[in-house]
Amino acid sequence: MSGGAVMHVTQAINAMGGVLRSAISTDCEITDFVIDSRKVSAGSCFVAFRGEVTDGNLYAQQAVDSGAALVILEDEETFNKMSGNRVLVKSSLDALKTIGTYNLSKFKGIKVAVTGSVGKTTTKELISCVLGAKKKVYTAYGNYNNELGVAICAANMKNRSGFAVFEMGTNNTGEISALSRYIKPDVAVVTLIGHAHIGRFGNIEGLAAEKLSIVDGMTGEGTLWVHDSCRRFIGERELSKVNVRYFGTDMASHVIMGDMNRTVNGDFYFTAVMRNTPYCFKLNHIYSHFVQNSLAAIGIGMTCGLSYTDVMKGIRNFQPENGRGRITDYGAYRVIDDTYNAGFESVMSAMNNLAEIPASPKTAVLGEMGEIEGYEEMLYHKLMKRAKELKDVNFIFVGKSFLKFECAENVKVIAEKEDAMKQVAALNGGMFLFKASRARRFEDFINYLQKEKEQRAV
């Protein structure tokens, strides 16, 4: 197909199966599949969903008017009233999933899937940067890691790529297994098993079993890369199903962290050892846990035939996405934007890394974590205790969950985000870390600083 098309309209309809009705005037190319009518452009296929807030079927005609090549919808009345290429289905999700399955069946490259409690998206991007230094890579975008997100990424996958890298998340037992059976990865990665979402699985063992079920869709020729801190969770299922490889600090691992030295700018030079050979790398970021995540990318790159030089370039070129640790200047404020999410291990690591970098003054604005039911008091107590030890950093903990803890000279607790924003605005710049659960919307701090910068520039 030319023009970067994913497939043609008739191919999509044939792939769906179970179409109730269709009205097709032209068999044109589909450039991409979208579920937000505002993102429709010429050639898009708009898949309409009935959501909790709005009904996508109401925007079907608008999508056609914006140039959609096809609309998939569930509402018969809307189907009858509108014009343009359209199909009526019982379930838009099932239709999208079958299109994704069709696209996956045509893919001849290597499929990589990443899961874990900490650093899924960062590791996915690191792997893509490494493989992309030499090969053509399709990377699942953003944090599209649930049933719908993985399906739309599969539907949009470009089949001329040599690699496709997906992310898999979970809130409930069985989700990772289902996603793995859908994607059927050749290579899988478990970054770390920590406390994120532990409230949904009862204990760390239950959470580990869920993450490791990523092997369920793999064949005996597949390779599972696991952070060596998770070695104790590996059982007969994993060992008999796939080739298990470890990365981390254990001297028995397949990719071993060697020396790790922070530069005067705060980023890292580090050594990774494979097959008794040390390889040197440069990571342009202040987070040491990004260095740990890069070990999986190095292992995958080197075992997939890339040269050391290509892998080195991929690691060096990595930059995190917005909200995932990206560093940006807003006037006198140098900001680590880590607002997208907050697992306990990643918060603790971010605190420690902020304390280590050569900057002054330094302020960490930390919010509440999500889905840690039953573990809140223990985990918040550990964060508070560590914050009081890091006296070179000023901490502002935001949220009512922190009110029960005592403050200190370098630790403040503010119940409401709006009041915390005023506190930040009263400061005269410096290095800032913003991090909290997605539900706390800490990007509001970033947006506020951006507006302040724009107003000062006028």
Short mmCIF file of C-alpha atoms in Angstrom, two decimals:
data_model
loop_
_atom_site.label_atom_id
_atom_site.label_comp_id
_atom_site.label_asym_id
_atom_site.label_seq_id
_atom_site.Cartn_x
_atom_site.Cartn_y
_atom_site.Cartn_z
CA MET A 1 0.00 0.00 0.00
CA SER A 2 1.18 3.52 -0.75
CA GLY A 3 0.93 6.67 1.33
CA GLY A 4 1.53 4.92 4.62
CA ALA A 5 -1.87 3.20 4.58
CA VAL A 6 -2.63 0.52 7.14
CA MET A 7 -5.18 -1.27 4.96
CA HIS A 8 -8.14 -0.69 2.62
CA VAL A 9 -11.77 -0.28 3.67
CA THR A 10 -12.81 -3.67 2.28
CA GLN A 11 -9.91 -5.36 4.08
CA ALA A 12 -11.02 -3.84 7.37
CA ILE A 13 -14.63 -4.95 6.85
CA ASN A 14 -13.61 -8.48 5.88
CA ALA A 15 -11.30 -8.64 8.90
CA MET A 16 -14.10 -7.61 11.27
CA GLY A 17 -16.63 -10.32 10.61
CA GLY A 18 -20.01 -10.00 12.31
CA VAL A 19 -20.88 -6.76 10.50
CA LEU A 20 -24.62 -6.10 10.86
CA ARG A 21 -24.90 -3.65 7.97
CA SER A 22 -22.57 -1.72 5.71
CA ALA A 23 -22.77 1.18 3.28
CA ILE A 24 -19.62 1.52 1.20
CA SER A 25 -19.30 3.78 -1.83
CA THR A 26 -15.51 3.73 -2.33
CA ASP A 27 -12.83 1.23 -1.35
CA CYS A 28 -10.21 3.76 -0.27
CA GLU A 29 -7.13 3.47 1.89
CA ILE A 30 -7.28 3.70 5.68
CA THR A 31 -4.31 5.62 7.09
CA ASP A 32 -5.06 5.09 10.79
CA PHE A 33 -7.68 4.01 13.32
CA VAL A 34 -8.82 6.58 15.88
CA ILE A 35 -11.34 6.60 18.73
CA ASP A 36 -11.38 10.38 19.25
CA SER A 37 -13.33 12.24 16.57
CA ARG A 38 -11.17 15.33 17.16
CA LYS A 39 -8.15 13.40 15.84
CA VAL A 40 -9.78 12.33 12.58
CA SER A 41 -7.96 13.40 9.43
CA ALA A 42 -8.25 12.46 5.77
CA GLY A 43 -8.13 8.65 5.51
CA SER A 44 -8.82 7.86 9.17
CA CYS A 45 -11.19 5.14 10.31
CA PHE A 46 -13.21 6.47 13.24
CA VAL A 47 -14.29 3.78 15.70
CA ALA A 48 -17.25 5.03 17.76
CA PHE A 49 -17.57 3.92 21.38
CA ARG A 50 -20.25 4.56 23.96
CA GLY A 51 -18.23 5.92 26.87
CA GLU A 52 -19.13 6.94 30.39
CA VAL A 53 -18.92 10.64 29.53
CA THR A 54 -19.92 10.81 25.87
CA ASP A 55 -21.24 8.65 23.03
CA GLY A 56 -18.84 8.48 20.10
CA ASN A 57 -21.72 7.53 17.77
CA LEU A 58 -22.92 11.14 18.02
CA TYR A 59 -19.75 12.28 16.24
CA ALA A 60 -19.85 9.78 13.37
CA GLN A 61 -21.05 12.26 10.73
CA GLN A 62 -18.57 14.85 11.98
CA ALA A 63 -15.82 12.27 11.41
CA VAL A 64 -16.97 11.71 7.82
CA ASP A 65 -17.07 15.46 7.24
CA SER A 66 -13.47 15.64 8.53
CA GLY A 67 -12.34 13.15 5.89
CA ALA A 68 -12.80 9.75 7.55
CA ALA A 69 -12.46 6.89 5.06
CA LEU A 70 -14.69 4.69 7.23
CA VAL A 71 -16.78 4.89 10.39
CA ILE A 72 -17.48 1.90 12.63
CA LEU A 73 -20.48 2.47 14.88
CA GLU A 74 -22.94 0.65 17.11
CA ASP A 75 -26.00 2.90 16.84
CA GLU A 76 -28.44 1.89 14.08
CA GLU A 77 -30.36 5.18 14.09
CA THR A 78 -27.14 7.12 13.50
CA PHE A 79 -26.12 4.65 10.78
CA ASN A 80 -29.42 5.27 8.93
CA LYS A 81 -29.21 9.06 9.10
CA MET A 82 -25.59 9.66 8.12
CA SER A 83 -23.64 9.56 4.86
CA GLY A 84 -20.21 8.23 4.00
CA ASN A 85 -18.52 4.84 4.27
CA ARG A 86 -19.84 3.17 7.40
CA VAL A 87 -20.45 -0.19 9.04
CA LEU A 88 -22.85 -1.11 11.83
CA VAL A 89 -21.54 -3.61 14.38
CA LYS A 90 -22.74 -5.10 17.64
CA SER A 91 -19.50 -4.23 19.47
CA SER A 92 -17.00 -1.61 18.34
CA LEU A 93 -14.38 -3.09 20.68
CA ASP A 94 -14.76 -6.56 19.17
CA ALA A 95 -14.57 -5.07 15.67
CA LEU A 96 -11.38 -3.19 16.51
CA LYS A 97 -9.84 -6.24 18.17
CA THR A 98 -10.47 -8.43 15.12
CA ILE A 99 -8.92 -5.79 12.85
CA GLY A 100 -5.90 -5.80 15.15
CA THR A 101 -5.76 -9.59 15.02
CA TYR A 102 -5.80 -9.45 11.21
CA ASN A 103 -2.98 -6.91 11.20
CA LEU A 104 -0.93 -8.95 13.66
CA SER A 105 -1.35 -12.07 11.50
CA LYS A 106 0.34 -10.27 8.59
CA PHE A 107 3.26 -9.00 10.63
CA LYS A 108 6.53 -10.78 9.83
CA GLY A 109 8.82 -8.97 12.27
CA ILE A 110 9.60 -9.49 15.95
CA LYS A 111 6.96 -8.49 18.51
CA VAL A 112 8.14 -7.22 21.89
CA ALA A 113 5.83 -6.75 24.89
CA VAL A 114 6.68 -4.91 28.12
CA THR A 115 4.99 -5.13 31.52
CA GLY A 116 5.93 -4.57 35.15
CA SER A 117 5.01 -2.39 38.12
CA VAL A 118 7.54 0.37 37.41
CA GLY A 119 8.89 1.86 34.20
CA LYS A 120 6.81 0.10 31.52
CA THR A 121 6.52 3.07 29.19
CA THR A 122 10.11 4.20 29.72
CA THR A 123 11.43 0.71 29.03
CA LYS A 124 9.24 0.44 25.93
CA GLU A 125 10.70 3.72 24.65
CA LEU A 126 14.27 2.67 25.50
CA ILE A 127 13.81 -0.60 23.59
CA SER A 128 12.38 1.30 20.63
CA CYS A 129 15.27 3.79 20.67
CA VAL A 130 17.81 0.97 20.66
CA LEU A 131 16.14 -1.11 17.94
CA GLY A 132 15.36 2.04 15.96
CA ALA A 133 19.04 2.91 15.71
CA LYS A 134 19.31 0.27 12.96
CA LYS A 135 15.84 -1.14 12.23
CA LYS A 136 12.39 0.17 11.43
CA VAL A 137 10.30 0.00 14.62
CA TYR A 138 6.60 0.40 15.29
CA THR A 139 6.09 1.62 18.87
CA ALA A 140 2.73 1.48 20.59
CA TYR A 141 2.02 5.06 21.53
CA GLY A 142 1.53 6.66 24.91
CA ASN A 143 0.29 4.38 27.64
CA TYR A 144 -2.16 2.47 25.45
CA ASN A 145 -1.71 -0.70 27.48
CA ASN A 146 -5.21 -2.04 28.28
CA GLU A 147 -7.55 -4.14 26.14
CA LEU A 148 -8.73 -1.20 24.03
CA GLY A 149 -5.34 0.51 23.89
CA VAL A 150 -3.47 -2.59 22.77
CA ALA A 151 -6.15 -3.33 20.16
CA ILE A 152 -5.94 0.12 18.59
CA CYS A 153 -2.13 -0.06 18.56
CA ALA A 154 -2.32 -3.46 16.84
CA ALA A 155 -4.78 -2.10 14.28
CA ASN A 156 -2.44 0.80 13.50
CA MET A 157 0.73 -1.28 13.31
CA LYS A 158 2.78 -0.75 10.16
CA ASN A 159 3.58 -4.18 8.79
CA ARG A 160 6.78 -3.13 7.03
CA SER A 161 8.47 -2.63 10.41
CA GLY A 162 11.11 -5.09 11.57
CA PHE A 163 9.99 -4.76 15.20
CA ALA A 164 6.79 -3.85 17.01
CA VAL A 165 6.98 -2.87 20.69
CA PHE A 166 3.85 -3.01 22.86
CA GLU A 167 3.08 -2.18 26.49
CA MET A 168 0.77 -4.24 28.71
CA GLY A 169 -0.87 -2.99 31.90
CA THR A 170 -3.27 -4.57 34.35
CA ASN A 171 -5.79 -3.70 37.03
CA ASN A 172 -7.26 -7.16 37.52
CA THR A 173 -6.22 -10.80 37.39
CA GLY A 174 -6.13 -12.29 33.90
CA GLU A 175 -5.60 -9.09 31.91
CA ILE A 176 -1.90 -9.61 31.12
CA SER A 177 -2.53 -13.21 30.04
CA ALA A 178 -5.33 -12.10 27.70
CA LEU A 179 -3.20 -9.33 26.17
CA SER A 180 -0.29 -11.72 25.68
CA ARG A 181 -2.50 -14.28 23.93
CA TYR A 182 -3.73 -11.45 21.70
CA ILE A 183 -0.29 -10.06 20.74
CA LYS A 184 1.66 -13.36 20.92
CA PRO A 185 5.00 -11.64 21.64
CA ASP A 186 8.31 -13.13 20.59
CA VAL A 187 10.13 -11.22 23.32
CA ALA A 188 8.69 -10.07 26.65
CA VAL A 189 10.03 -7.91 29.46
CA VAL A 190 9.05 -7.70 33.14
CA THR A 191 10.70 -4.52 34.41
CA LEU A 192 10.13 -4.80 38.14
CA ILE A 193 7.45 -6.11 40.48
CA GLY A 194 6.65 -3.47 43.07
CA HIS A 195 3.68 -2.03 44.93
CA ALA A 196 1.84 -0.34 42.04
CA HIS A 197 -1.72 -1.75 41.87
CA ILE A 198 -0.95 -4.16 44.69
CA GLY A 199 -4.31 -3.33 46.26
CA ARG A 200 -5.99 -5.17 43.38
CA PHE A 201 -4.03 -8.41 43.84
CA GLY A 202 -3.87 -8.90 47.59
CA ASN A 203 -0.12 -9.37 47.92
CA ILE A 204 3.15 -9.19 46.03
CA GLU A 205 2.95 -12.85 45.00
CA GLY A 206 -0.43 -12.34 43.34
CA LEU A 207 0.85 -9.28 41.53
CA ALA A 208 3.95 -11.16 40.38
CA ALA A 209 1.87 -14.04 39.02
CA GLU A 210 -0.20 -11.56 37.01
CA LYS A 211 2.86 -9.84 35.50
CA LEU A 212 4.57 -13.12 34.66
CA SER A 213 1.47 -14.42 32.88
CA ILE A 214 2.86 -12.45 29.93
CA VAL A 215 4.41 -15.80 28.92
CA ASP A 216 0.95 -17.27 28.22
CA GLY A 217 0.87 -16.02 24.64
CA MET A 218 4.49 -16.91 23.87
CA THR A 219 5.94 -19.98 22.21
CA GLY A 220 8.86 -22.10 23.34
CA GLU A 221 11.16 -20.07 21.10
CA GLY A 222 10.30 -16.84 22.91
CA THR A 223 12.54 -14.98 25.36
CA LEU A 224 11.43 -13.46 28.66
CA TRP A 225 13.67 -10.73 30.11
CA VAL A 226 13.13 -10.25 33.85
CA HIS A 227 14.66 -7.82 36.32
CA ASP A 228 16.78 -10.02 38.58
CA SER A 229 15.05 -8.72 41.71
CA CYS A 230 12.07 -10.79 40.49
CA ARG A 231 14.05 -14.02 40.26
CA ARG A 232 12.29 -15.47 43.32
CA PHE A 233 8.93 -15.29 41.52
CA ILE A 234 10.06 -17.33 38.51
CA GLY A 235 8.57 -20.80 38.58
CA GLU A 236 8.27 -23.92 36.45
CA ARG A 237 5.64 -22.33 34.19
CA GLU A 238 8.03 -19.63 33.00
CA LEU A 239 11.10 -21.86 32.87
CA SER A 240 9.33 -24.54 30.83
CA LYS A 241 7.48 -22.14 28.54
CA VAL A 242 10.21 -19.73 27.37
CA ASN A 243 13.89 -18.86 27.54
CA VAL A 244 14.29 -16.77 30.71
CA ARG A 245 16.98 -14.08 30.78
CA TYR A 246 17.79 -11.72 33.65
CA PHE A 247 19.07 -8.15 33.86
CA GLY A 248 20.15 -6.16 36.90
CA THR A 249 22.90 -6.18 39.51
CA ASP A 250 23.11 -9.93 40.19
CA MET A 251 26.41 -11.33 38.93
CA ALA A 252 24.53 -14.37 37.60
CA SER A 253 22.36 -12.21 35.30
CA HIS A 254 22.68 -12.13 31.54
CA VAL A 255 23.05 -8.33 31.48
CA ILE A 256 24.83 -7.04 34.58
CA MET A 257 25.02 -3.47 35.78
CA GLY A 258 28.68 -2.51 36.19
CA ASP A 259 29.95 0.92 37.14
CA MET A 260 27.42 3.77 37.19
CA ASN A 261 28.81 7.30 37.53
CA ARG A 262 26.85 10.53 37.63
CA THR A 263 28.33 13.39 35.60
CA VAL A 264 28.57 17.04 36.68
CA ASN A 265 25.34 17.61 34.74
CA GLY A 266 23.55 14.93 36.74
CA ASP A 267 23.21 12.29 34.00
CA PHE A 268 25.08 8.98 33.77
CA TYR A 269 27.94 7.07 32.27
CA PHE A 270 27.53 3.38 33.01
CA THR A 271 28.82 -0.06 32.10
CA ALA A 272 26.75 -3.11 31.20
CA VAL A 273 28.39 -6.53 31.14
CA MET A 274 27.28 -9.27 28.72
CA ARG A 275 29.10 -12.58 28.21
CA ASN A 276 31.94 -11.31 30.41
CA THR A 277 32.45 -8.29 28.16
CA PRO A 278 31.91 -4.75 29.51
CA TYR A 279 30.21 -2.18 27.28
CA CYS A 280 30.11 1.55 28.05
CA PHE A 281 27.00 3.72 27.64
CA LYS A 282 25.79 7.27 28.22
CA LEU A 283 22.23 8.00 29.41
CA ASN A 284 21.17 11.64 29.18
CA HIS A 285 18.95 11.71 32.25
CA ILE A 286 19.25 12.06 36.01
CA TYR A 287 17.21 8.97 36.95
CA SER A 288 19.26 5.93 37.95
CA HIS A 289 16.20 3.69 37.51
CA PHE A 290 16.23 4.64 33.82
CA VAL A 291 19.73 3.15 33.72
CA GLN A 292 18.35 -0.06 35.24
CA ASN A 293 15.54 -0.14 32.65
CA SER A 294 18.04 0.40 29.83
CA LEU A 295 19.66 -2.97 30.64
CA ALA A 296 16.66 -4.78 29.15
CA ALA A 297 16.92 -2.66 26.00
CA ILE A 298 20.64 -3.41 25.76
CA GLY A 299 20.06 -7.15 26.15
CA ILE A 300 17.32 -7.20 23.51
CA GLY A 301 19.32 -5.08 21.07
CA MET A 302 22.50 -7.14 21.37
CA THR A 303 20.69 -10.49 21.07
CA CYS A 304 18.67 -9.28 18.08
CA GLY A 305 21.81 -8.69 16.05
CA LEU A 306 22.47 -4.99 16.57
CA SER A 307 26.05 -3.88 17.00
CA TYR A 308 27.36 -2.33 20.20
CA THR A 309 27.65 0.99 18.37
CA ASP A 310 23.98 0.92 17.35
CA VAL A 311 22.84 0.01 20.87
CA MET A 312 25.03 2.74 22.35
CA LYS A 313 23.52 5.34 20.00
CA GLY A 314 20.00 4.21 20.91
CA ILE A 315 20.62 4.62 24.65
CA ARG A 316 22.29 7.99 24.14
CA ASN A 317 19.38 9.29 22.02
CA PHE A 318 16.68 8.34 24.53
CA GLN A 319 14.55 11.12 26.01
CA PRO A 320 11.50 10.40 28.18
CA GLU A 321 8.02 11.40 27.11
CA ASN A 322 6.14 14.32 28.64
CA GLY A 323 5.01 13.42 32.14
CA ARG A 324 7.49 10.54 32.37
CA GLY A 325 10.51 12.41 33.71
CA ARG A 326 11.15 14.93 30.95
CA ILE A 327 13.22 17.90 32.12
CA THR A 328 12.14 21.36 30.94
CA ASP A 329 12.99 24.95 31.91
CA TYR A 330 10.17 27.35 32.76
CA GLY A 331 11.98 30.60 33.39
CA ALA A 332 13.83 30.21 36.70
CA TYR A 333 12.16 26.83 37.28
CA ARG A 334 13.95 23.70 36.04
CA VAL A 335 11.27 21.03 36.17
CA ILE A 336 11.32 17.25 36.21
CA ASP A 337 7.85 16.50 34.84
CA ASP A 338 7.06 13.07 36.28
CA THR A 339 3.36 13.76 36.66
CA TYR A 340 1.93 10.84 34.74
CA ASN A 341 1.97 8.27 37.52
CA ALA A 342 3.51 7.32 40.85
CA GLY A 343 4.36 3.85 42.09
CA PHE A 344 6.09 3.63 45.46
CA GLU A 345 9.41 2.40 44.07
CA SER A 346 9.53 5.07 41.37
CA VAL A 347 8.68 7.85 43.86
CA MET A 348 11.41 6.71 46.22
CA SER A 349 13.94 6.50 43.40
CA ALA A 350 12.98 9.95 42.07
CA MET A 351 13.43 11.43 45.57
CA ASN A 352 16.88 9.88 45.94
CA ASN A 353 17.97 10.99 42.47
CA LEU A 354 16.85 14.56 43.08
CA ALA A 355 18.93 14.60 46.25
CA GLU A 356 22.02 13.43 44.34
CA ILE A 357 22.08 15.91 41.46
CA PRO A 358 24.20 19.08 41.69
CA ALA A 359 21.49 21.76 41.87
CA SER A 360 20.23 24.25 44.44
CA PRO A 361 17.62 24.87 45.67
CA LYS A 362 15.74 21.61 45.09
CA THR A 363 12.05 21.02 45.77
CA ALA A 364 9.99 17.84 45.41
CA VAL A 365 6.22 18.25 45.15
CA LEU A 366 4.73 14.81 45.73
CA GLY A 367 1.11 13.70 45.66
CA GLU A 368 -0.82 10.63 46.69
CA MET A 369 -0.35 7.24 45.03
CA GLY A 370 -3.19 5.15 43.61
CA GLU A 371 -4.40 1.57 44.03
CA ILE A 372 -2.36 0.74 47.13
CA GLU A 373 -5.37 -0.20 49.26
CA GLY A 374 -4.30 -1.62 52.60
CA TYR A 375 -0.70 -0.42 52.18
CA GLU A 376 -1.21 3.36 52.37
CA GLU A 377 0.02 4.04 55.89
CA MET A 378 3.11 1.84 55.55
CA LEU A 379 4.17 3.28 52.16
CA TYR A 380 3.46 6.91 53.04
CA HIS A 381 5.35 6.49 56.29
CA LYS A 382 8.39 5.23 54.35
CA LEU A 383 8.23 8.20 51.97
CA MET A 384 8.00 10.65 54.85
CA LYS A 385 10.86 9.02 56.71
CA ARG A 386 13.10 9.14 53.66
CA ALA A 387 12.16 12.76 52.89
CA LYS A 388 13.26 13.87 56.36
CA GLU A 389 16.62 12.17 55.78
CA LEU A 390 17.19 14.01 52.48
CA LYS A 391 17.78 17.39 54.10
CA ASP A 392 19.19 18.95 50.92
CA VAL A 393 15.72 18.74 49.33
CA ASN A 394 12.60 20.67 50.34
CA PHE A 395 9.51 18.44 50.19
CA ILE A 396 5.89 19.47 49.73
CA PHE A 397 3.54 16.52 50.20
CA VAL A 398 0.12 17.26 48.74
CA GLY A 399 -3.04 15.44 49.85
CA LYS A 400 -5.09 14.62 52.92
CA SER A 401 -3.43 11.21 53.25
CA PHE A 402 -0.27 12.96 54.50
CA LEU A 403 -1.92 15.06 57.21
CA LYS A 404 -1.43 12.40 59.89
CA PHE A 405 2.36 12.63 59.55
CA GLU A 406 4.58 15.13 61.32
CA CYS A 407 6.31 17.80 59.29
CA ALA A 408 9.98 18.73 59.55
CA GLU A 409 12.24 21.64 58.69
CA ASN A 410 12.45 20.43 55.07
CA VAL A 411 9.01 18.76 54.89
CA LYS A 412 5.63 20.46 54.51
CA VAL A 413 2.18 18.93 54.10
CA ILE A 414 -0.54 20.77 52.19
CA ALA A 415 -3.98 19.18 51.92
CA GLU A 416 -5.18 20.85 48.69
CA LYS A 417 -3.41 21.06 45.34
CA GLU A 418 -4.52 24.66 44.75
CA ASP A 419 -2.83 25.78 47.96
CA ALA A 420 0.32 23.87 46.98
CA MET A 421 0.37 25.67 43.63
CA LYS A 422 0.37 29.01 45.45
CA GLN A 423 3.25 27.78 47.60
CA VAL A 424 5.25 26.81 44.50
CA ALA A 425 4.49 30.17 42.87
CA ALA A 426 5.87 31.97 45.92
CA LEU A 427 9.26 30.31 45.50
CA ASN A 428 12.00 31.91 43.41
CA GLY A 429 12.78 29.06 41.06
CA GLY A 430 15.25 26.20 41.36
CA MET A 431 15.06 22.49 40.53
CA PHE A 432 11.59 20.98 40.95
CA LEU A 433 10.23 17.44 40.84
CA PHE A 434 6.48 16.95 40.36
CA LYS A 435 5.15 13.42 40.83
CA ALA A 436 1.80 11.88 41.82
CA SER A 437 -0.84 9.36 40.79
CA ARG A 438 -2.50 10.04 37.44
CA ALA A 439 -5.80 10.82 39.21
CA ARG A 440 -4.21 13.78 41.05
CA ARG A 441 -3.58 15.64 37.76
CA PHE A 442 -0.25 17.11 38.78
CA GLU A 443 0.24 18.32 35.22
CA ASP A 444 -1.74 21.32 36.50
CA PHE A 445 1.50 22.46 38.16
CA ILE A 446 3.32 22.23 34.82
CA ASN A 447 0.57 24.10 32.98
CA TYR A 448 0.62 26.80 35.65
CA LEU A 449 4.38 27.31 35.32
CA GLN A 450 4.09 27.39 31.52
CA LYS A 451 1.45 30.15 31.71
CA GLU A 452 3.60 32.09 34.16
CA LYS A 453 6.54 31.86 31.77
CA GLU A 454 4.42 33.05 28.82
CA GLN A 455 3.04 35.98 30.79
CA ARG A 456 6.53 37.09 31.85
CA ALA A 457 7.66 36.94 28.22
CA VAL A 458 4.94 39.37 27.08
#
